[in-house]
Amino acid sequence: MSAPPRFHSLVAHDGHDPRHHGAVHPPLYDSSLFTFASVAEMERADADPDSFIYSRGNNPTVRELETRLAAMEGGERARCFATGMGAISAAVLSSVHAGDHIVCVDQAYGPARELIGSYARRFGITADFADGTDLGAIAEAAHPETKLLYLESPTSLLFELQDLRACVEWARERGIRTIVDNTWASPCYQNPLAFGIDLVVHSLTKYAGGHSDSMGGVVIGREAAIRKIDRSELKLLGAVMQPHAAASIARGLRTLPLRMERHEASALAIASHLEELPFVTCVRYPGLPSHPQHDLARSQMSGFGSLLSFEAGDDRERFVRFVDALRFFRIGFSWGGYESLVSLQTASFGKARRSVPVVRLHVGLEEPQDLIADLDQAFRAAGFQSL
Ligand SMILES: *Cc1c(COP(=O)(O)O)cnc(C)c1O
């Protein structure tokens, strides 16, 4: 094979290790430590940062997943963590020192915002939040001390995008590092490292695992940046991924591109249906031509995810009746699994900080016609204008 494998082949085809007796599914190394036949062998291992000594460092099962994820994102190296927040906190903390300043997208994932905006303060790191849709607002929030621009594109409630190429150009001129939370688009549909982003983070708990049965996170980037994380945040904070989680996420990953195709087709069908309902005032989904940043979305993503939100007036009680009446969409906060989910949230946005109830849907792998029928019956049951 001379040409590099295409995306689906890269994901579905395992590198076969002859030590595994031709096993198709690689064995799970759940050992916490690895032993040596001699002191000399141990000393050689100790001098090699890639050797297997103790699993709060390197583990073969976790390594396989890391190698796969790095290839899918087009990065030199990846490091897995116990959760998405484990990966995000390692990536952020490895990028700043006391006295530094961070600019963060104002709609970023809540716990990431809290880490950056308040927790980091105790280490002398300050932050400002900016409207990510406007590079001017990002520039305005920056100081001479700004060392990190933290992005999430699209964001996961209002689906606002940042122009990643423009952000990189702006940040590079100022020596500012860039991190993108790429969970929504998955490695299938957006590869920010190709635009010059320094570090990509994912919650593997969502699409990569895909079966709502494991948690994980990953940081992907250049060799030197990830090695630096290995030596400090990984080793010292210790939020490492368990080998069992790595095996279960690796299994989920094999069907990720197939699942994403289904999520995307169904989410687009549902977003289009919602848009036609007279009482729905706003549908937020970057895959819809009506999304205010649809052209930007098409220019930096090759497909769209499962998660969307909509508004239909500010009667929260009616929304509660609607959500309670749904049968296929279970009420829950996560997303990325096979099963459809709904959550009723409150969004505040715009200069006036307008607060409105927003319904967020994760469109799972069920038949889209069943999901649409479920939404319609719940709208009727809740007393939205008769269908
Ligand atoms: C869930 C989520 C995270 C955090 O991941 P955990 O695995 O729950 O720690 C980070 N970013 C986004 C966009 C998420 O949805």
mmCIF file of C-alpha atoms and ligand atoms in Angstrom:
data_model
loop_
_atom_site.group_PDB
_atom_site.id
_atom_site.type_symbol
_atom_site.label_atom_id
_atom_site.label_comp_id
_atom_site.label_asym_id
_atom_site.label_seq_id
_atom_site.Cartn_x
_atom_site.Cartn_y
_atom_site.Cartn_z
ATOM 1 C CA MET A 1 0.000 0.000 0.000
ATOM 2 C CA SER A 2 1.642 3.238 -1.092
ATOM 3 C CA ALA A 3 -1.144 5.861 -0.932
ATOM 4 C CA PRO A 4 -2.057 6.817 2.640
ATOM 5 C CA PRO A 5 -5.352 5.229 3.722
ATOM 6 C CA ARG A 6 -8.517 7.270 3.273
ATOM 7 C CA PHE A 7 -10.477 8.288 6.362
ATOM 8 C CA HIS A 8 -12.838 5.284 6.673
ATOM 9 C CA SER A 9 -9.938 2.863 6.098
ATOM 10 C CA LEU A 10 -7.806 4.647 8.642
ATOM 11 C CA VAL A 11 -10.545 4.171 11.211
ATOM 12 C CA ALA A 12 -11.727 0.656 10.373
ATOM 13 C CA HIS A 13 -8.398 -1.019 9.709
ATOM 14 C CA ASP A 14 -6.228 -2.025 12.668
ATOM 15 C CA GLY A 15 -2.478 -2.249 12.465
ATOM 16 C CA HIS A 16 -1.858 -5.922 13.173
ATOM 17 C CA ASP A 17 0.823 -6.708 15.702
ATOM 18 C CA PRO A 18 2.283 -10.217 15.159
ATOM 19 C CA ARG A 19 2.635 -10.649 18.914
ATOM 20 C CA HIS A 20 -1.170 -10.764 19.137
ATOM 21 C CA HIS A 21 -1.445 -14.176 17.374
ATOM 22 C CA GLY A 22 -3.434 -12.619 14.517
ATOM 23 C CA ALA A 23 -6.162 -11.420 16.889
ATOM 24 C CA VAL A 24 -8.463 -9.035 14.990
ATOM 25 C CA HIS A 25 -9.442 -7.140 18.109
ATOM 26 C CA PRO A 26 -6.232 -6.241 19.969
ATOM 27 C CA PRO A 27 -5.948 -7.599 23.514
ATOM 28 C CA LEU A 28 -6.575 -5.282 26.443
ATOM 29 C CA TYR A 29 -3.540 -4.527 28.629
ATOM 30 C CA ASP A 30 -5.162 -3.707 31.937
ATOM 31 C CA SER A 31 -1.943 -4.003 33.931
ATOM 32 C CA SER A 32 -1.040 -1.087 36.167
ATOM 33 C CA LEU A 33 2.677 -1.834 35.744
ATOM 34 C CA PHE A 34 5.193 -3.590 33.509
ATOM 35 C CA THR A 35 8.165 -5.546 34.858
ATOM 36 C CA PHE A 36 11.723 -6.113 33.645
ATOM 37 C CA ALA A 37 14.049 -9.089 33.457
ATOM 38 C CA SER A 38 17.097 -7.127 34.576
ATOM 39 C CA VAL A 39 18.185 -3.830 36.061
ATOM 40 C CA ALA A 40 19.796 -2.913 32.737
ATOM 41 C CA GLU A 41 16.474 -3.454 30.936
ATOM 42 C CA MET A 42 14.672 -1.336 33.492
ATOM 43 C CA GLU A 43 17.206 1.455 33.123
ATOM 44 C CA ARG A 44 16.813 1.397 29.347
ATOM 45 C CA ALA A 45 13.025 1.668 29.742
ATOM 46 C CA ASP A 46 13.396 4.497 32.222
ATOM 47 C CA ALA A 47 15.412 6.512 29.721
ATOM 48 C CA ASP A 48 12.784 6.106 26.970
ATOM 49 C CA PRO A 49 9.662 8.298 27.308
ATOM 50 C CA ASP A 50 7.702 5.878 25.092
ATOM 51 C CA SER A 51 8.369 2.742 27.141
ATOM 52 C CA PHE A 52 5.791 0.927 29.255
ATOM 53 C CA ILE A 53 6.688 1.103 32.934
ATOM 54 C CA TYR A 54 3.625 2.238 34.853
ATOM 55 C CA SER A 55 0.154 2.951 33.460
ATOM 56 C CA ARG A 56 -0.050 6.492 34.862
ATOM 57 C CA GLY A 57 2.311 7.255 32.007
ATOM 58 C CA ASN A 58 2.142 4.847 29.094
ATOM 59 C CA ASN A 59 -0.163 1.900 28.558
ATOM 60 C CA PRO A 60 -0.310 -0.128 25.327
ATOM 61 C CA THR A 61 -4.133 -0.116 25.058
ATOM 62 C CA VAL A 62 -4.327 3.632 25.678
ATOM 63 C CA ARG A 63 -1.403 4.148 23.279
ATOM 64 C CA GLU A 64 -3.261 2.400 20.455
ATOM 65 C CA LEU A 65 -6.197 4.744 20.892
ATOM 66 C CA GLU A 66 -3.872 7.764 21.027
ATOM 67 C CA THR A 67 -2.143 6.737 17.814
ATOM 68 C CA ARG A 68 -5.500 6.316 16.074
ATOM 69 C CA LEU A 69 -6.858 9.668 17.279
ATOM 70 C CA ALA A 70 -3.683 11.530 16.262
ATOM 71 C CA ALA A 71 -3.989 10.063 12.747
ATOM 72 C CA MET A 72 -7.684 10.994 12.512
ATOM 73 C CA GLU A 73 -6.973 14.622 13.498
ATOM 74 C CA GLY A 74 -3.821 14.874 11.396
ATOM 75 C CA GLY A 75 -1.730 15.571 14.508
ATOM 76 C CA GLU A 76 1.745 14.376 15.439
ATOM 77 C CA ARG A 77 0.787 13.063 18.844
ATOM 78 C CA ALA A 78 -2.233 12.575 21.103
ATOM 79 C CA ARG A 79 -2.671 12.075 24.826
ATOM 80 C CA CYS A 80 -5.794 10.584 26.348
ATOM 81 C CA PHE A 81 -7.289 11.565 29.697
ATOM 82 C CA ALA A 82 -9.951 10.181 32.020
ATOM 83 C CA THR A 83 -12.540 12.734 30.826
ATOM 84 C CA GLY A 84 -12.880 15.627 28.420
ATOM 85 C CA MET A 85 -12.323 18.025 31.325
ATOM 86 C CA GLY A 86 -9.128 16.127 32.229
ATOM 87 C CA ALA A 87 -7.891 16.848 28.700
ATOM 88 C CA ILE A 88 -9.073 20.474 28.723
ATOM 89 C CA SER A 89 -7.508 21.291 32.097
ATOM 90 C CA ALA A 90 -4.201 19.684 31.051
ATOM 91 C CA ALA A 91 -4.171 21.588 27.751
ATOM 92 C CA VAL A 92 -5.011 24.927 29.401
ATOM 93 C CA LEU A 93 -2.653 24.575 32.373
ATOM 94 C CA SER A 94 0.245 23.540 30.149
ATOM 95 C CA SER A 95 -0.220 26.720 28.102
ATOM 96 C CA VAL A 96 -0.085 29.428 30.779
ATOM 97 C CA HIS A 97 1.906 30.612 33.808
ATOM 98 C CA ALA A 98 1.193 33.024 36.663
ATOM 99 C CA GLY A 99 0.763 36.515 35.233
ATOM 100 C CA ASP A 100 -0.587 35.301 31.883
ATOM 101 C CA HIS A 101 -3.979 36.179 30.458
ATOM 102 C CA ILE A 102 -6.451 34.005 28.512
ATOM 103 C CA VAL A 103 -9.111 35.067 26.014
ATOM 104 C CA CYS A 104 -11.947 32.532 25.965
ATOM 105 C CA VAL A 105 -15.031 32.253 23.773
ATOM 106 C CA ASP A 106 -18.008 33.326 25.872
ATOM 107 C CA GLN A 107 -20.215 30.364 24.872
ATOM 108 C CA ALA A 108 -17.563 27.715 25.624
ATOM 109 C CA TYR A 109 -18.501 24.580 27.621
ATOM 110 C CA GLY A 110 -19.463 25.651 31.184
ATOM 111 C CA PRO A 111 -16.810 23.813 33.238
ATOM 112 C CA ALA A 112 -14.084 24.953 30.783
ATOM 113 C CA ARG A 113 -15.264 28.549 31.313
ATOM 114 C CA GLU A 114 -15.175 28.052 35.072
ATOM 115 C CA LEU A 115 -11.651 26.581 34.952
ATOM 116 C CA ILE A 116 -10.400 29.505 32.860
ATOM 117 C CA GLY A 117 -12.436 32.323 34.387
ATOM 118 C CA SER A 118 -12.325 31.515 38.082
ATOM 119 C CA TYR A 119 -10.269 28.444 39.082
ATOM 120 C CA ALA A 120 -7.143 29.607 37.191
ATOM 121 C CA ARG A 121 -7.326 32.918 39.043
ATOM 122 C CA ARG A 122 -5.891 31.283 42.181
ATOM 123 C CA PHE A 123 -2.679 30.667 40.202
ATOM 124 C CA GLY A 124 -2.482 34.297 39.079
ATOM 125 C CA ILE A 125 -3.941 33.616 35.626
ATOM 126 C CA THR A 126 -6.618 36.048 34.459
ATOM 127 C CA ALA A 127 -9.124 35.765 31.636
ATOM 128 C CA ASP A 128 -11.655 37.662 29.590
ATOM 129 C CA PHE A 129 -14.538 36.246 27.588
ATOM 130 C CA ALA A 130 -15.394 37.397 24.104
ATOM 131 C CA ASP A 131 -18.047 36.872 21.446
ATOM 132 C CA GLY A 132 -16.349 34.253 19.294
ATOM 133 C CA THR A 133 -18.291 35.172 16.164
ATOM 134 C CA ASP A 134 -16.431 38.486 16.047
ATOM 135 C CA LEU A 135 -12.637 38.552 15.750
ATOM 136 C CA GLY A 136 -12.786 42.254 16.648
ATOM 137 C CA ALA A 137 -14.290 41.344 20.042
ATOM 138 C CA ILE A 138 -11.557 38.750 20.595
ATOM 139 C CA ALA A 139 -8.880 41.325 19.746
ATOM 140 C CA GLU A 140 -10.508 43.844 22.076
ATOM 141 C CA ALA A 141 -10.432 41.346 24.969
ATOM 142 C CA ALA A 142 -6.694 40.663 24.511
ATOM 143 C CA HIS A 143 -3.889 42.239 26.582
ATOM 144 C CA PRO A 144 -0.135 42.309 26.088
ATOM 145 C CA GLU A 145 -0.092 39.420 28.637
ATOM 146 C CA THR A 146 -2.486 37.263 26.620
ATOM 147 C CA LYS A 147 -0.859 33.885 25.994
ATOM 148 C CA LEU A 148 -3.825 31.696 25.121
ATOM 149 C CA LEU A 149 -6.933 31.909 22.938
ATOM 150 C CA TYR A 150 -9.412 29.204 23.947
ATOM 151 C CA LEU A 151 -11.977 28.332 21.282
ATOM 152 C CA GLU A 152 -14.897 25.950 20.827
ATOM 153 C CA SER A 153 -16.359 25.838 17.346
ATOM 154 C CA PRO A 154 -19.237 25.394 17.083
ATOM 155 C CA THR A 155 -20.349 25.922 20.667
ATOM 156 C CA SER A 156 -22.718 23.311 22.022
ATOM 157 C CA LEU A 157 -25.904 25.214 22.880
ATOM 158 C CA LEU A 158 -26.108 28.157 20.469
ATOM 159 C CA PHE A 159 -23.829 26.672 17.778
ATOM 160 C CA GLU A 160 -21.777 29.804 17.213
ATOM 161 C CA LEU A 161 -18.628 29.380 15.133
ATOM 162 C CA GLN A 162 -15.261 31.027 15.205
ATOM 163 C CA ASP A 163 -13.379 31.642 11.988
ATOM 164 C CA LEU A 164 -10.507 29.302 12.845
ATOM 165 C CA ARG A 165 -8.181 30.420 10.049
ATOM 166 C CA ALA A 166 -8.618 34.084 10.993
ATOM 167 C CA CYS A 167 -8.157 33.324 14.708
ATOM 168 C CA VAL A 168 -4.887 31.489 13.964
ATOM 169 C CA GLU A 169 -3.586 34.345 11.844
ATOM 170 C CA TRP A 170 -4.428 36.885 14.547
ATOM 171 C CA ALA A 171 -2.987 34.763 17.393
ATOM 172 C CA ARG A 172 0.228 33.768 15.601
ATOM 173 C CA GLU A 173 1.188 37.375 14.958
ATOM 174 C CA ARG A 174 1.008 37.943 18.708
ATOM 175 C CA GLY A 175 2.667 34.723 19.884
ATOM 176 C CA ILE A 176 -0.627 33.530 21.390
ATOM 177 C CA ARG A 177 -1.313 29.792 21.584
ATOM 178 C CA THR A 178 -4.673 28.455 20.321
ATOM 179 C CA ILE A 179 -6.765 25.572 21.663
ATOM 180 C CA VAL A 180 -10.016 24.377 20.048
ATOM 181 C CA ASP A 181 -12.620 22.130 21.630
ATOM 182 C CA ASN A 182 -13.584 20.109 18.539
ATOM 183 C CA THR A 183 -16.110 17.795 20.201
ATOM 184 C CA TRP A 184 -19.158 18.904 18.197
ATOM 185 C CA ALA A 185 -17.700 18.333 14.733
ATOM 186 C CA SER A 186 -15.654 15.222 15.685
ATOM 187 C CA PRO A 187 -12.403 14.378 13.895
ATOM 188 C CA CYS A 188 -14.559 13.265 10.944
ATOM 189 C CA TYR A 189 -15.817 16.738 10.053
ATOM 190 C CA GLN A 190 -13.288 19.284 11.256
ATOM 191 C CA ASN A 191 -9.494 19.151 11.673
ATOM 192 C CA PRO A 192 -8.395 22.440 13.241
ATOM 193 C CA LEU A 193 -4.681 21.492 13.294
ATOM 194 C CA ALA A 194 -4.768 21.837 9.487
ATOM 195 C CA PHE A 195 -5.625 25.532 9.975
ATOM 196 C CA GLY A 196 -2.644 25.999 12.288
ATOM 197 C CA ILE A 197 -4.463 25.592 15.619
ATOM 198 C CA ASP A 198 -1.946 24.466 18.270
ATOM 199 C CA LEU A 199 -3.979 21.996 20.324
ATOM 200 C CA VAL A 200 -7.263 20.201 19.679
ATOM 201 C CA VAL A 201 -9.265 18.760 22.563
ATOM 202 C CA HIS A 202 -12.233 16.371 22.477
ATOM 203 C CA SER A 203 -14.567 14.882 25.003
ATOM 204 C CA LEU A 204 -14.390 11.245 23.873
ATOM 205 C CA THR A 205 -17.357 10.636 26.167
ATOM 206 C CA LYS A 206 -19.548 11.993 23.362
ATOM 207 C CA TYR A 207 -19.196 10.758 19.753
ATOM 208 C CA ALA A 208 -15.954 8.781 19.932
ATOM 209 C CA GLY A 209 -17.210 6.410 22.640
ATOM 210 C CA GLY A 210 -20.643 6.739 21.078
ATOM 211 C CA HIS A 211 -22.420 4.227 23.309
ATOM 212 C CA SER A 212 -22.848 6.237 26.540
ATOM 213 C CA ASP A 213 -20.811 3.643 28.428
ATOM 214 C CA SER A 214 -17.415 5.277 28.909
ATOM 215 C CA MET A 215 -15.729 8.606 29.574
ATOM 216 C CA GLY A 216 -12.565 10.053 28.131
ATOM 217 C CA GLY A 217 -10.800 13.032 26.652
ATOM 218 C CA VAL A 218 -7.883 13.696 24.340
ATOM 219 C CA VAL A 219 -5.407 16.465 23.523
ATOM 220 C CA ILE A 220 -3.814 16.367 20.068
ATOM 221 C CA GLY A 221 -1.050 18.540 18.672
ATOM 222 C CA ARG A 222 2.620 18.720 17.831
ATOM 223 C CA GLU A 223 5.071 16.303 19.364
ATOM 224 C CA ALA A 224 6.817 18.843 21.630
ATOM 225 C CA ALA A 225 3.592 20.321 23.014
ATOM 226 C CA ILE A 226 2.156 16.900 23.908
ATOM 227 C CA ARG A 227 5.455 15.666 25.393
ATOM 228 C CA LYS A 228 5.415 18.718 27.657
ATOM 229 C CA ILE A 229 1.929 17.725 28.867
ATOM 230 C CA ASP A 230 3.172 14.135 29.418
ATOM 231 C CA ARG A 231 5.903 15.371 31.745
ATOM 232 C CA SER A 232 3.713 17.673 33.833
ATOM 233 C CA GLU A 233 -0.123 17.772 33.738
ATOM 234 C CA LEU A 234 -0.496 14.089 32.810
ATOM 235 C CA LYS A 235 1.985 12.794 35.359
ATOM 236 C CA LEU A 236 1.292 15.266 38.181
ATOM 237 C CA LEU A 237 -2.476 15.769 37.990
ATOM 238 C CA GLY A 238 -2.865 12.118 37.012
ATOM 239 C CA ALA A 239 -6.241 12.220 35.238
ATOM 240 C CA VAL A 240 -5.170 9.356 32.981
ATOM 241 C CA MET A 241 -7.483 7.197 30.918
ATOM 242 C CA GLN A 242 -8.113 3.688 32.211
ATOM 243 C CA PRO A 243 -7.190 0.863 29.797
ATOM 244 C CA HIS A 244 -10.776 -0.478 29.894
ATOM 245 C CA ALA A 245 -12.096 2.924 28.847
ATOM 246 C CA ALA A 246 -9.520 3.048 26.044
ATOM 247 C CA ALA A 247 -10.657 -0.356 24.748
ATOM 248 C CA SER A 248 -14.310 0.651 24.835
ATOM 249 C CA ILE A 249 -13.657 4.018 23.149
ATOM 250 C CA ALA A 250 -11.468 2.308 20.526
ATOM 251 C CA ARG A 251 -14.403 0.048 19.717
ATOM 252 C CA GLY A 252 -16.743 3.019 19.448
ATOM 253 C CA LEU A 253 -14.291 4.823 17.208
ATOM 254 C CA ARG A 254 -14.458 2.098 14.556
ATOM 255 C CA THR A 255 -18.018 3.043 13.665
ATOM 256 C CA LEU A 256 -17.643 6.788 14.245
ATOM 257 C CA PRO A 257 -17.653 7.845 10.570
ATOM 258 C CA LEU A 258 -20.725 5.683 9.890
ATOM 259 C CA ARG A 259 -22.548 6.986 12.930
ATOM 260 C CA MET A 260 -21.680 10.581 12.052
ATOM 261 C CA GLU A 261 -23.256 10.155 8.599
ATOM 262 C CA ARG A 262 -26.487 8.991 10.206
ATOM 263 C CA HIS A 263 -26.409 11.686 12.919
ATOM 264 C CA GLU A 264 -25.858 14.344 10.282
ATOM 265 C CA ALA A 265 -28.614 13.195 7.903
ATOM 266 C CA SER A 266 -31.149 12.827 10.723
ATOM 267 C CA ALA A 267 -30.210 16.099 12.432
ATOM 268 C CA LEU A 268 -30.593 17.965 9.147
ATOM 269 C CA ALA A 269 -33.999 16.362 8.537
ATOM 270 C CA ILE A 270 -35.159 17.338 12.019
ATOM 271 C CA ALA A 271 -33.725 20.860 11.864
ATOM 272 C CA SER A 272 -35.482 21.392 8.520
ATOM 273 C CA HIS A 273 -38.750 20.080 9.930
ATOM 274 C CA LEU A 274 -38.544 22.348 12.987
ATOM 275 C CA GLU A 275 -37.828 25.317 10.764
ATOM 276 C CA GLU A 276 -41.150 24.802 8.989
ATOM 277 C CA LEU A 277 -43.224 24.892 12.175
ATOM 278 C CA PRO A 278 -44.931 28.282 12.557
ATOM 279 C CA PHE A 279 -44.403 28.545 16.346
ATOM 280 C CA VAL A 280 -40.667 27.724 16.211
ATOM 281 C CA THR A 281 -38.954 31.093 16.148
ATOM 282 C CA CYS A 282 -35.348 30.007 15.712
ATOM 283 C CA VAL A 283 -33.524 26.755 14.863
ATOM 284 C CA ARG A 284 -29.804 26.699 15.515
ATOM 285 C CA TYR A 285 -27.937 24.157 13.401
ATOM 286 C CA PRO A 286 -24.807 25.036 11.383
ATOM 287 C CA GLY A 287 -25.889 22.600 8.640
ATOM 288 C CA LEU A 288 -28.983 24.695 7.822
ATOM 289 C CA PRO A 289 -28.535 27.250 5.035
ATOM 290 C CA SER A 290 -30.380 29.719 7.318
ATOM 291 C CA HIS A 291 -27.639 29.493 9.982
ATOM 292 C CA PRO A 292 -26.018 32.949 10.074
ATOM 293 C CA GLN A 293 -22.552 31.384 9.696
ATOM 294 C CA HIS A 294 -23.468 28.582 7.292
ATOM 295 C CA ASP A 295 -20.887 29.674 4.689
ATOM 296 C CA LEU A 296 -18.122 29.767 7.296
ATOM 297 C CA ALA A 297 -19.321 26.363 8.566
ATOM 298 C CA ARG A 298 -19.017 24.924 5.047
ATOM 299 C CA SER A 299 -15.563 26.432 4.631
ATOM 300 C CA GLN A 300 -14.086 24.868 7.771
ATOM 301 C CA MET A 301 -16.172 21.707 8.332
ATOM 302 C CA SER A 302 -16.858 18.887 5.892
ATOM 303 C CA GLY A 303 -20.032 17.782 7.689
ATOM 304 C CA PHE A 304 -22.269 18.496 10.661
ATOM 305 C CA GLY A 305 -23.054 16.847 13.976
ATOM 306 C CA SER A 306 -26.083 15.591 15.847
ATOM 307 C CA LEU A 307 -26.717 18.447 18.219
ATOM 308 C CA LEU A 308 -29.064 21.387 17.576
ATOM 309 C CA SER A 309 -31.276 23.738 19.511
ATOM 310 C CA PHE A 310 -34.418 25.739 18.948
ATOM 311 C CA GLU A 311 -36.591 28.432 20.492
ATOM 312 C CA ALA A 312 -40.368 28.720 20.476
ATOM 313 C CA GLY A 313 -41.391 31.625 22.680
ATOM 314 C CA ASP A 314 -40.598 32.184 26.342
ATOM 315 C CA ASP A 315 -43.318 30.098 28.016
ATOM 316 C CA ARG A 316 -41.081 27.748 29.977
ATOM 317 C CA GLU A 317 -44.042 25.749 31.351
ATOM 318 C CA ARG A 318 -45.152 24.857 27.846
ATOM 319 C CA PHE A 319 -41.624 23.669 27.100
ATOM 320 C CA VAL A 320 -41.653 21.546 30.250
ATOM 321 C CA ARG A 321 -44.876 19.869 29.012
ATOM 322 C CA PHE A 322 -43.276 19.368 25.590
ATOM 323 C CA VAL A 323 -40.094 17.770 26.949
ATOM 324 C CA ASP A 324 -42.039 15.567 29.383
ATOM 325 C CA ALA A 325 -44.255 14.340 26.523
ATOM 326 C CA LEU A 326 -41.349 13.136 24.349
ATOM 327 C CA ARG A 327 -40.899 9.363 24.153
ATOM 328 C CA PHE A 328 -37.869 8.685 21.928
ATOM 329 C CA PHE A 329 -35.894 11.668 23.215
ATOM 330 C CA ARG A 330 -34.848 10.863 26.760
ATOM 331 C CA ILE A 331 -34.138 13.776 29.095
ATOM 332 C CA GLY A 332 -30.406 14.066 29.678
ATOM 333 C CA PHE A 333 -27.460 16.424 29.437
ATOM 334 C CA SER A 334 -24.855 14.502 27.524
ATOM 335 C CA TRP A 335 -24.848 13.694 23.799
ATOM 336 C CA GLY A 336 -22.982 11.758 21.112
ATOM 337 C CA GLY A 337 -24.450 8.329 21.938
ATOM 338 C CA TYR A 338 -26.763 6.129 19.848
ATOM 339 C CA GLU A 339 -29.870 7.309 21.653
ATOM 340 C CA SER A 340 -31.672 10.636 21.161
ATOM 341 C CA LEU A 341 -31.647 13.073 24.060
ATOM 342 C CA VAL A 342 -33.357 16.329 24.957
ATOM 343 C CA SER A 343 -32.562 18.995 27.523
ATOM 344 C CA LEU A 344 -34.362 22.184 28.439
ATOM 345 C CA GLN A 345 -31.813 24.935 29.034
ATOM 346 C CA THR A 346 -31.712 28.676 29.432
ATOM 347 C CA ALA A 347 -29.506 30.658 27.117
ATOM 348 C CA SER A 348 -28.437 34.202 27.670
ATOM 349 C CA PHE A 349 -26.796 35.911 24.756
ATOM 350 C CA GLY A 350 -26.383 39.106 22.841
ATOM 351 C CA LYS A 351 -25.255 42.425 24.249
ATOM 352 C CA ALA A 352 -28.526 42.698 26.203
ATOM 353 C CA ARG A 353 -27.950 39.247 27.791
ATOM 354 C CA ARG A 354 -31.434 38.180 26.722
ATOM 355 C CA SER A 355 -32.444 35.006 28.624
ATOM 356 C CA VAL A 356 -34.705 32.539 26.851
ATOM 357 C CA PRO A 357 -35.639 28.884 27.190
ATOM 358 C CA VAL A 358 -33.839 26.780 24.595
ATOM 359 C CA VAL A 359 -34.486 23.144 23.822
ATOM 360 C CA ARG A 360 -31.381 21.198 22.854
ATOM 361 C CA LEU A 361 -31.733 17.953 20.912
ATOM 362 C CA HIS A 362 -29.137 15.254 20.383
ATOM 363 C CA VAL A 363 -30.379 13.362 17.335
ATOM 364 C CA GLY A 364 -29.512 9.702 17.814
ATOM 365 C CA LEU A 365 -29.432 6.744 15.472
ATOM 366 C CA GLU A 366 -33.169 5.932 15.502
ATOM 367 C CA GLU A 367 -35.249 6.331 12.331
ATOM 368 C CA PRO A 368 -35.617 10.081 11.717
ATOM 369 C CA GLN A 369 -39.310 9.613 10.820
ATOM 370 C CA ASP A 370 -39.946 8.191 14.301
ATOM 371 C CA LEU A 371 -38.126 11.120 15.889
ATOM 372 C CA ILE A 372 -40.080 13.686 13.863
ATOM 373 C CA ALA A 373 -43.376 11.990 14.752
ATOM 374 C CA ASP A 374 -42.316 12.050 18.409
ATOM 375 C CA LEU A 375 -41.563 15.790 18.296
ATOM 376 C CA ASP A 376 -44.894 16.494 16.578
ATOM 377 C CA GLN A 377 -46.959 14.533 19.105
ATOM 378 C CA ALA A 378 -45.152 16.259 21.995
ATOM 379 C CA PHE A 379 -45.743 19.718 20.462
ATOM 380 C CA ARG A 380 -49.467 18.865 20.220
ATOM 381 C CA ALA A 381 -49.575 17.484 23.760
ATOM 382 C CA ALA A 382 -47.892 20.627 25.102
ATOM 383 C CA GLY A 383 -50.402 22.933 23.396
ATOM 384 C CA PHE A 384 -48.168 24.496 20.770
ATOM 385 C CA GLN A 385 -50.236 25.790 17.879
ATOM 386 C CA SER A 386 -52.097 22.806 16.421
ATOM 387 C CA LEU A 387 -50.253 20.884 13.734
HETATM 388 C C1 LIG B 1 -19.036 17.052 27.536
HETATM 389 C C2 LIG B 1 -18.179 18.115 26.986
HETATM 390 C C3 LIG B 1 -16.920 18.382 27.526
HETATM 391 C C4 LIG B 1 -16.403 17.683 28.763
HETATM 392 O O1 LIG B 1 -16.221 16.330 28.590
HETATM 393 P P1 LIG B 1 -16.298 15.287 29.818
HETATM 394 O O2 LIG B 1 -15.894 14.007 29.169
HETATM 395 O O3 LIG B 1 -17.715 15.303 30.297
HETATM 396 O O4 LIG B 1 -15.363 15.764 30.862
HETATM 397 C C5 LIG B 1 -16.142 19.348 26.906
HETATM 398 N N1 LIG B 1 -16.581 20.030 25.846
HETATM 399 C C6 LIG B 1 -17.782 19.813 25.303
HETATM 400 C C7 LIG B 1 -18.205 20.610 24.104
HETATM 401 C C8 LIG B 1 -18.635 18.857 25.848
HETATM 402 O O5 LIG B 1 -19.841 18.655 25.338
#
